[in-house]
């Protein structure tokens, strides 16, 4: 058995083009391309199949969203040519999980109600991503549905998604939920629309906003490509490859140019016998065509969400192709640009000075920390705040939005607070930094001890949460919390290395969260670098104990659902122990380490492992070398050769093993010892016990 994630492979996160946005309170109007306007109040951070969807399987369960049309500019409303409702959702038939009953497939219906007018769809409608049975992958994605332009005359557009009553109710419709934003315009009903509530958006108390948007096009979306043996008229670049091969035409489409949830019409002019057509899919299947009645050779491809490989127009003996015309509708969302895992790195824009510790209380009361590589300025009265953070190699203050960085972030009940939500009660400036005692507003039983100091060429940060009152405290902590970071003039060019598998390398908007202490984060460091400025920064948890933590990276305000990863909380970990939304939707990059919920009695404290922030030239490699050196020093390798050198272990015995090590007779179990290894390696402890090691 092989485990491909054991290999040091760079897992890709594709780039996602930035878009301009007009802000309107909690609403935005994006313009991803000329003439395309998208009204939304979610940021695309889909929460997954539990907390990230409403699980509609019966007619009583309704999901509702109210869109504020007053946020659309008047010229957009007046110039609208097409209006579409955009929904993020998935569908599956769950009858295969109903005991001995024969699965019945996708055979039910649902409605999308727009301002009281229902539009009915079958659950097997090819425009929507759907899983028809046990086999296959359950997927969710965006689908655009045409609605009348007249809806723009109103100030509010109300949308309801609901199932239609039928003989069965085993087809599930899953409207998506963005859990990272507050709920201001979404509500749910569990009694068929008689009553509505917004305290939760599904039956397991998910919060956020339903992922329902409005798309307004002020230009025509109907597009055309025309091929002749002499010319190719392809203004949108829908054809990545289009050539005659032995008299037949092979066209390989460019991903993301056309709307795959809409029809494609293909008209062929030819001499001689009719050619045949095939639309090949990447999974080696073929998409079905329909011949349009008439004298001309016209085919129509119905909506097909599966990735296409090629259109083949096969010319038989005596057939000559004269013209091929393809009519389609343009995609209204930016398509993926493959990431460059090894971008050209320019020489560093700046240069380090020799390491020298400088700690200075400045005339304006701020504290300066400078070691020649990192220069940080903190406000220390009456609140604590990081005002600037300069990285030597890129010669830039990377704190583009100081207000976005909270240094630490706490969640106490439903309240979220950071460094600006506490008063500096005590300050001590030392020869290498400072320590501040903070008193959070309206939390008299809590104190936060924050420390910043210079450690050689790194900035060392510490945070301790202490219970000082008569009652215990319960909290989540994310530390350090650095947000609104921008390493170069264009945030879109900022790259990252994130710990998942062999490493995620990319520059696209993303939200990534893994667990150091499970099998998803193999190191406790995040790196950011900018190729044009020739350097970057890293944030490392300086933790020799290996305490459970969740490295967390977010880049950009809007994130595509397929660029969101949260691989935390497997097996016995209770969901309420985690806090997954400490990083807000912000321009630029944001990083933190999330710690599990803590309870502290009076006089007790939780000291989070310290964190080191450093700078480097080049891409992520220097940061990883630095981490590897620290790791080898912290956990020295086993001597080689050793007693284990000649032992073979083909399959880890404890992988995914749900059991205990000691049997009922009080003796260690041996039933997992098999002939194909002579040294059992027990692992995946998080799946053995509800208490951990």
PDB file of N, CA and C in Angstrom, residues 342-416:
ATOM      1  N   UNK A 342       7.713  27.573  -9.329  1.00  0.00           N
ATOM      2  CA  UNK A 342       9.075  28.111  -9.248  1.00  0.00           C
ATOM      3  C   UNK A 342       9.130  29.433  -9.999  1.00  0.00           C
ATOM      4  N   UNK A 343       8.482  30.456  -9.468  1.00  0.00           N
ATOM      5  CA  UNK A 343       8.529  31.757 -10.147  1.00  0.00           C
ATOM      6  C   UNK A 343       9.945  32.316 -10.133  1.00  0.00           C
ATOM      7  N   UNK A 344      10.253  33.095 -11.143  1.00  0.00           N
ATOM      8  CA  UNK A 344      11.559  33.744 -11.177  1.00  0.00           C
ATOM      9  C   UNK A 344      11.680  34.690  -9.987  1.00  0.00           C
ATOM     10  N   UNK A 345      12.751  34.540  -9.238  1.00  0.00           N
ATOM     11  CA  UNK A 345      12.971  35.344  -8.033  1.00  0.00           C
ATOM     12  C   UNK A 345      14.031  36.399  -8.333  1.00  0.00           C
ATOM     13  N   UNK A 346      13.659  37.631  -8.179  1.00  0.00           N
ATOM     14  CA  UNK A 346      14.627  38.706  -8.374  1.00  0.00           C
ATOM     15  C   UNK A 346      15.544  38.825  -7.166  1.00  0.00           C
ATOM     16  N   UNK A 347      16.669  39.504  -7.325  1.00  0.00           N
ATOM     17  CA  UNK A 347      17.527  39.746  -6.158  1.00  0.00           C
ATOM     18  C   UNK A 347      16.765  40.527  -5.097  1.00  0.00           C
ATOM     19  N   UNK A 348      17.128  40.347  -3.837  1.00  0.00           N
ATOM     20  CA  UNK A 348      16.416  41.061  -2.770  1.00  0.00           C
ATOM     21  C   UNK A 348      16.416  42.568  -2.993  1.00  0.00           C
ATOM     22  N   UNK A 349      15.257  43.181  -2.738  1.00  0.00           N
ATOM     23  CA  UNK A 349      15.146  44.636  -2.882  1.00  0.00           C
ATOM     24  C   UNK A 349      15.911  45.365  -1.794  1.00  0.00           C
ATOM     25  N   UNK A 350      16.120  44.704  -0.667  1.00  0.00           N
ATOM     26  CA  UNK A 350      16.826  45.324   0.454  1.00  0.00           C
ATOM     27  C   UNK A 350      17.933  44.424   0.968  1.00  0.00           C
ATOM     28  N   UNK A 351      18.559  44.866   2.033  1.00  0.00           N
ATOM     29  CA  UNK A 351      19.685  44.126   2.589  1.00  0.00           C
ATOM     30  C   UNK A 351      19.654  44.229   4.102  1.00  0.00           C
ATOM     31  N   UNK A 352      19.987  43.132   4.739  1.00  0.00           N
ATOM     32  CA  UNK A 352      20.074  43.133   6.192  1.00  0.00           C
ATOM     33  C   UNK A 352      21.275  43.946   6.674  1.00  0.00           C
ATOM     34  N   UNK A 353      21.108  44.517   7.839  1.00  0.00           N
ATOM     35  CA  UNK A 353      22.257  45.079   8.535  1.00  0.00           C
ATOM     36  C   UNK A 353      22.817  44.012   9.462  1.00  0.00           C
ATOM     37  N   UNK A 354      24.034  44.161   9.923  1.00  0.00           N
ATOM     38  CA  UNK A 354      24.550  43.222  10.924  1.00  0.00           C
ATOM     39  C   UNK A 354      23.615  43.160  12.126  1.00  0.00           C
ATOM     40  N   UNK A 355      23.451  41.956  12.665  1.00  0.00           N
ATOM     41  CA  UNK A 355      22.515  41.770  13.766  1.00  0.00           C
ATOM     42  C   UNK A 355      22.925  42.614  14.961  1.00  0.00           C
ATOM     43  N   UNK A 356      22.000  43.427  15.410  1.00  0.00           N
ATOM     44  CA  UNK A 356      22.220  44.280  16.577  1.00  0.00           C
ATOM     45  C   UNK A 356      20.871  44.551  17.229  1.00  0.00           C
ATOM     46  N   UNK A 357      20.778  44.302  18.509  1.00  0.00           N
ATOM     47  CA  UNK A 357      19.516  44.475  19.221  1.00  0.00           C
ATOM     48  C   UNK A 357      19.313  45.933  19.596  1.00  0.00           C
ATOM     49  N   UNK A 358      18.242  46.514  19.058  1.00  0.00           N
ATOM     50  CA  UNK A 358      17.891  47.902  19.365  1.00  0.00           C
ATOM     51  C   UNK A 358      16.467  47.912  19.912  1.00  0.00           C
ATOM     52  N   UNK A 359      16.321  48.348  21.157  1.00  0.00           N
ATOM     53  CA  UNK A 359      15.019  48.526  21.790  1.00  0.00           C
ATOM     54  C   UNK A 359      14.945  49.973  22.249  1.00  0.00           C
ATOM     55  N   UNK A 360      13.939  50.698  21.753  1.00  0.00           N
ATOM     56  CA  UNK A 360      13.902  52.136  22.046  1.00  0.00           C
ATOM     57  C   UNK A 360      12.468  52.580  22.320  1.00  0.00           C
ATOM     58  N   UNK A 361      12.303  53.269  23.428  1.00  0.00           N
ATOM     59  CA  UNK A 361      11.029  53.955  23.709  1.00  0.00           C
ATOM     60  C   UNK A 361      11.101  55.307  23.026  1.00  0.00           C
ATOM     61  N   UNK A 362      10.262  55.514  22.023  1.00  0.00           N
ATOM     62  CA  UNK A 362      10.363  56.688  21.170  1.00  0.00           C
ATOM     63  C   UNK A 362       9.586  57.870  21.755  1.00  0.00           C
ATOM     64  N   UNK A 363       9.871  59.089  21.266  1.00  0.00           N
ATOM     65  CA  UNK A 363       9.217  60.286  21.822  1.00  0.00           C
ATOM     66  C   UNK A 363       7.695  60.225  21.806  1.00  0.00           C
ATOM     67  N   UNK A 364       7.113  59.534  20.816  1.00  0.00           N
ATOM     68  CA  UNK A 364       5.648  59.458  20.753  1.00  0.00           C
ATOM     69  C   UNK A 364       5.075  58.363  21.646  1.00  0.00           C
ATOM     70  N   UNK A 365       5.942  57.713  22.431  1.00  0.00           N
ATOM     71  CA  UNK A 365       5.484  56.689  23.360  1.00  0.00           C
ATOM     72  C   UNK A 365       5.501  55.287  22.808  1.00  0.00           C
ATOM     73  N   UNK A 366       5.745  55.129  21.518  1.00  0.00           N
ATOM     74  CA  UNK A 366       5.797  53.796  20.933  1.00  0.00           C
ATOM     75  C   UNK A 366       7.110  53.118  21.285  1.00  0.00           C
ATOM     76  N   UNK A 367       7.148  51.800  21.078  1.00  0.00           N
ATOM     77  CA  UNK A 367       8.352  51.015  21.332  1.00  0.00           C
ATOM     78  C   UNK A 367       8.851  50.453  20.005  1.00  0.00           C
ATOM     79  N   UNK A 368      10.121  50.703  19.713  1.00  0.00           N
ATOM     80  CA  UNK A 368      10.770  50.213  18.494  1.00  0.00           C
ATOM     81  C   UNK A 368      11.633  49.011  18.834  1.00  0.00           C
ATOM     82  N   UNK A 369      11.473  47.924  18.066  1.00  0.00           N
ATOM     83  CA  UNK A 369      12.340  46.750  18.148  1.00  0.00           C
ATOM     84  C   UNK A 369      12.985  46.556  16.786  1.00  0.00           C
ATOM     85  N   UNK A 370      14.320  46.489  16.751  1.00  0.00           N
ATOM     86  CA  UNK A 370      15.036  46.405  15.470  1.00  0.00           C
ATOM     87  C   UNK A 370      16.287  45.568  15.668  1.00  0.00           C
ATOM     88  N   UNK A 371      16.436  44.520  14.843  1.00  0.00           N
ATOM     89  CA  UNK A 371      17.645  43.698  14.927  1.00  0.00           C
ATOM     90  C   UNK A 371      18.395  43.632  13.602  1.00  0.00           C
ATOM     91  N   UNK A 372      18.071  44.506  12.671  1.00  0.00           N
ATOM     92  CA  UNK A 372      18.725  44.506  11.372  1.00  0.00           C
ATOM     93  C   UNK A 372      18.010  43.687  10.328  1.00  0.00           C
ATOM     94  N   UNK A 373      17.158  42.751  10.746  1.00  0.00           N
ATOM     95  CA  UNK A 373      16.355  41.943   9.825  1.00  0.00           C
ATOM     96  C   UNK A 373      14.879  42.303   9.942  1.00  0.00           C
ATOM     97  N   UNK A 374      14.406  42.414  11.179  1.00  0.00           N
ATOM     98  CA  UNK A 374      13.014  42.763  11.459  1.00  0.00           C
ATOM     99  C   UNK A 374      12.993  44.085  12.213  1.00  0.00           C
ATOM    100  N   UNK A 375      12.111  44.976  11.794  1.00  0.00           N
ATOM    101  CA  UNK A 375      11.899  46.222  12.538  1.00  0.00           C
ATOM    102  C   UNK A 375      10.406  46.368  12.798  1.00  0.00           C
ATOM    103  N   UNK A 376      10.030  46.389  14.073  1.00  0.00           N
ATOM    104  CA  UNK A 376       8.624  46.462  14.463  1.00  0.00           C
ATOM    105  C   UNK A 376       8.412  47.643  15.392  1.00  0.00           C
ATOM    106  N   UNK A 377       7.286  48.319  15.204  1.00  0.00           N
ATOM    107  CA  UNK A 377       6.911  49.439  16.065  1.00  0.00           C
ATOM    108  C   UNK A 377       5.560  49.119  16.688  1.00  0.00           C
ATOM    109  N   UNK A 378       5.503  49.202  18.032  1.00  0.00           N
ATOM    110  CA  UNK A 378       4.291  48.899  18.779  1.00  0.00           C
ATOM    111  C   UNK A 378       3.792  50.140  19.508  1.00  0.00           C
ATOM    112  N   UNK A 379       2.501  50.372  19.458  1.00  0.00           N
ATOM    113  CA  UNK A 379       1.876  51.308  20.393  1.00  0.00           C
ATOM    114  C   UNK A 379       1.611  50.545  21.675  1.00  0.00           C
ATOM    115  N   UNK A 380       1.942  51.132  22.815  1.00  0.00           N
ATOM    116  CA  UNK A 380       1.833  50.413  24.083  1.00  0.00           C
ATOM    117  C   UNK A 380       0.968  51.143  25.103  1.00  0.00           C
ATOM    118  N   UNK A 381       0.317  52.226  24.708  1.00  0.00           N
ATOM    119  CA  UNK A 381      -0.560  52.947  25.628  1.00  0.00           C
ATOM    120  C   UNK A 381      -1.556  53.794  24.833  1.00  0.00           C
ATOM    121  N   UNK A 382      -2.826  53.821  25.250  1.00  0.00           N
ATOM    122  CA  UNK A 382      -3.433  53.012  26.323  1.00  0.00           C
ATOM    123  C   UNK A 382      -3.754  51.597  25.868  1.00  0.00           C
ATOM    124  N   UNK A 383      -3.691  51.369  24.550  1.00  0.00           N
ATOM    125  CA  UNK A 383      -3.930  50.043  23.983  1.00  0.00           C
ATOM    126  C   UNK A 383      -2.631  49.519  23.389  1.00  0.00           C
ATOM    127  N   UNK A 384      -2.591  48.224  23.173  1.00  0.00           N
ATOM    128  CA  UNK A 384      -1.465  47.594  22.487  1.00  0.00           C
ATOM    129  C   UNK A 384      -1.817  47.426  21.022  1.00  0.00           C
ATOM    130  N   UNK A 385      -0.867  47.778  20.147  1.00  0.00           N
ATOM    131  CA  UNK A 385      -1.127  47.678  18.713  1.00  0.00           C
ATOM    132  C   UNK A 385       0.194  47.606  17.966  1.00  0.00           C
ATOM    133  N   UNK A 386       0.245  46.754  16.957  1.00  0.00           N
ATOM    134  CA  UNK A 386       1.393  46.703  16.056  1.00  0.00           C
ATOM    135  C   UNK A 386       1.166  47.714  14.945  1.00  0.00           C
ATOM    136  N   UNK A 387       2.042  48.716  14.870  1.00  0.00           N
ATOM    137  CA  UNK A 387       1.855  49.812  13.919  1.00  0.00           C
ATOM    138  C   UNK A 387       2.588  49.584  12.606  1.00  0.00           C
ATOM    139  N   UNK A 388       3.750  48.949  12.652  1.00  0.00           N
ATOM    140  CA  UNK A 388       4.497  48.690  11.416  1.00  0.00           C
ATOM    141  C   UNK A 388       5.378  47.472  11.613  1.00  0.00           C
ATOM    142  N   UNK A 389       5.672  46.802  10.495  1.00  0.00           N
ATOM    143  CA  UNK A 389       6.505  45.604  10.509  1.00  0.00           C
ATOM    144  C   UNK A 389       7.328  45.610   9.226  1.00  0.00           C
ATOM    145  N   UNK A 390       8.608  45.923   9.364  1.00  0.00           N
ATOM    146  CA  UNK A 390       9.488  46.075   8.206  1.00  0.00           C
ATOM    147  C   UNK A 390      10.374  44.849   8.072  1.00  0.00           C
ATOM    148  N   UNK A 391      10.422  44.285   6.852  1.00  0.00           N
ATOM    149  CA  UNK A 391      11.265  43.133   6.553  1.00  0.00           C
ATOM    150  C   UNK A 391      12.436  43.594   5.698  1.00  0.00           C
ATOM    151  N   UNK A 392      13.651  43.301   6.137  1.00  0.00           N
ATOM    152  CA  UNK A 392      14.844  43.890   5.523  1.00  0.00           C
ATOM    153  C   UNK A 392      15.022  43.477   4.073  1.00  0.00           C
ATOM    154  N   UNK A 393      14.920  42.179   3.771  1.00  0.00           N
ATOM    155  CA  UNK A 393      15.253  41.712   2.424  1.00  0.00           C
ATOM    156  C   UNK A 393      14.314  42.265   1.360  1.00  0.00           C
ATOM    157  N   UNK A 394      13.062  42.479   1.708  1.00  0.00           N
ATOM    158  CA  UNK A 394      12.145  43.053   0.721  1.00  0.00           C
ATOM    159  C   UNK A 394      12.014  44.559   0.900  1.00  0.00           C
ATOM    160  N   UNK A 395      12.667  45.089   1.932  1.00  0.00           N
ATOM    161  CA  UNK A 395      12.733  46.538   2.173  1.00  0.00           C
ATOM    162  C   UNK A 395      11.347  47.168   2.109  1.00  0.00           C
ATOM    163  N   UNK A 396      10.457  46.640   2.954  1.00  0.00           N
ATOM    164  CA  UNK A 396       9.078  47.106   2.889  1.00  0.00           C
ATOM    165  C   UNK A 396       8.390  46.895   4.234  1.00  0.00           C
ATOM    166  N   UNK A 397       7.567  47.872   4.599  1.00  0.00           N
ATOM    167  CA  UNK A 397       6.657  47.681   5.724  1.00  0.00           C
ATOM    168  C   UNK A 397       5.514  46.812   5.218  1.00  0.00           C
ATOM    169  N   UNK A 398       5.453  45.573   5.690  1.00  0.00           N
ATOM    170  CA  UNK A 398       4.491  44.620   5.143  1.00  0.00           C
ATOM    171  C   UNK A 398       3.127  44.722   5.817  1.00  0.00           C
ATOM    172  N   UNK A 399       2.995  45.577   6.815  1.00  0.00           N
ATOM    173  CA  UNK A 399       1.719  45.731   7.507  1.00  0.00           C
ATOM    174  C   UNK A 399       0.875  46.754   6.753  1.00  0.00           C
ATOM    175  N   UNK A 400       0.255  46.303   5.671  1.00  0.00           N
ATOM    176  CA  UNK A 400      -0.501  47.218   4.812  1.00  0.00           C
ATOM    177  C   UNK A 400      -1.730  47.777   5.516  1.00  0.00           C
ATOM    178  N   UNK A 401      -2.343  46.979   6.375  1.00  0.00           N
ATOM    179  CA  UNK A 401      -3.529  47.417   7.116  1.00  0.00           C
ATOM    180  C   UNK A 401      -3.327  47.081   8.588  1.00  0.00           C
ATOM    181  N   UNK A 402      -2.687  47.958   9.354  1.00  0.00           N
ATOM    182  CA  UNK A 402      -2.395  47.652  10.761  1.00  0.00           C
ATOM    183  C   UNK A 402      -3.622  47.264  11.567  1.00  0.00           C
ATOM    184  N   UNK A 403      -4.778  47.850  11.261  1.00  0.00           N
ATOM    185  CA  UNK A 403      -5.981  47.562  12.048  1.00  0.00           C
ATOM    186  C   UNK A 403      -6.431  46.112  11.910  1.00  0.00           C
ATOM    187  N   UNK A 404      -5.974  45.414  10.863  1.00  0.00           N
ATOM    188  CA  UNK A 404      -6.400  44.030  10.662  1.00  0.00           C
ATOM    189  C   UNK A 404      -5.651  43.058  11.563  1.00  0.00           C
ATOM    190  N   UNK A 405      -4.456  43.428  12.032  1.00  0.00           N
ATOM    191  CA  UNK A 405      -3.657  42.552  12.888  1.00  0.00           C
ATOM    192  C   UNK A 405      -4.054  42.760  14.343  1.00  0.00           C
ATOM    193  N   UNK A 406      -4.365  41.664  15.018  1.00  0.00           N
ATOM    194  CA  UNK A 406      -4.791  41.737  16.417  1.00  0.00           C
ATOM    195  C   UNK A 406      -3.732  41.209  17.380  1.00  0.00           C
ATOM    196  N   UNK A 407      -2.584  40.741  16.882  1.00  0.00           N
ATOM    197  CA  UNK A 407      -1.502  40.165  17.686  1.00  0.00           C
ATOM    198  C   UNK A 407      -1.935  38.863  18.352  1.00  0.00           C
ATOM    199  N   UNK A 408      -3.023  38.891  19.077  1.00  0.00           N
ATOM    200  CA  UNK A 408      -3.672  37.687  19.586  1.00  0.00           C
ATOM    201  C   UNK A 408      -5.170  37.885  19.402  1.00  0.00           C
ATOM    202  N   UNK A 409      -5.901  36.778  19.324  1.00  0.00           N
ATOM    203  CA  UNK A 409      -7.351  36.894  19.226  1.00  0.00           C
ATOM    204  C   UNK A 409      -7.978  35.856  20.143  1.00  0.00           C
ATOM    205  N   UNK A 410      -8.936  36.303  20.944  1.00  0.00           N
ATOM    206  CA  UNK A 410      -9.623  35.453  21.903  1.00  0.00           C
ATOM    207  C   UNK A 410     -11.103  35.378  21.567  1.00  0.00           C
ATOM    208  N   UNK A 411     -11.677  34.209  21.764  1.00  0.00           N
ATOM    209  CA  UNK A 411     -13.121  34.051  21.692  1.00  0.00           C
ATOM    210  C   UNK A 411     -13.599  33.586  23.056  1.00  0.00           C
ATOM    211  N   UNK A 412     -14.411  34.413  23.695  1.00  0.00           N
ATOM    212  CA  UNK A 412     -14.962  34.113  25.014  1.00  0.00           C
ATOM    213  C   UNK A 412     -16.480  34.114  24.870  1.00  0.00           C
ATOM    214  N   UNK A 413     -17.084  32.944  24.911  1.00  0.00           N
ATOM    215  CA  UNK A 413     -18.505  32.858  24.599  1.00  0.00           C
ATOM    216  C   UNK A 413     -18.720  33.232  23.147  1.00  0.00           C
ATOM    217  N   UNK A 414     -19.585  34.195  22.902  1.00  0.00           N
ATOM    218  CA  UNK A 414     -19.820  34.679  21.549  1.00  0.00           C
ATOM    219  C   UNK A 414     -19.005  35.927  21.241  1.00  0.00           C
ATOM    220  N   UNK A 415     -18.212  36.366  22.187  1.00  0.00           N
ATOM    221  CA  UNK A 415     -17.457  37.599  22.015  1.00  0.00           C
ATOM    222  C   UNK A 415     -16.065  37.311  21.466  1.00  0.00           C
ATOM    223  N   UNK A 416     -15.624  38.132  20.529  1.00  0.00           N
ATOM    224  CA  UNK A 416     -14.291  38.025  19.946  1.00  0.00           C
ATOM    225  C   UNK A 416     -13.531  39.306  20.250  1.00  0.00           C
TER     226      UNK A 416
END
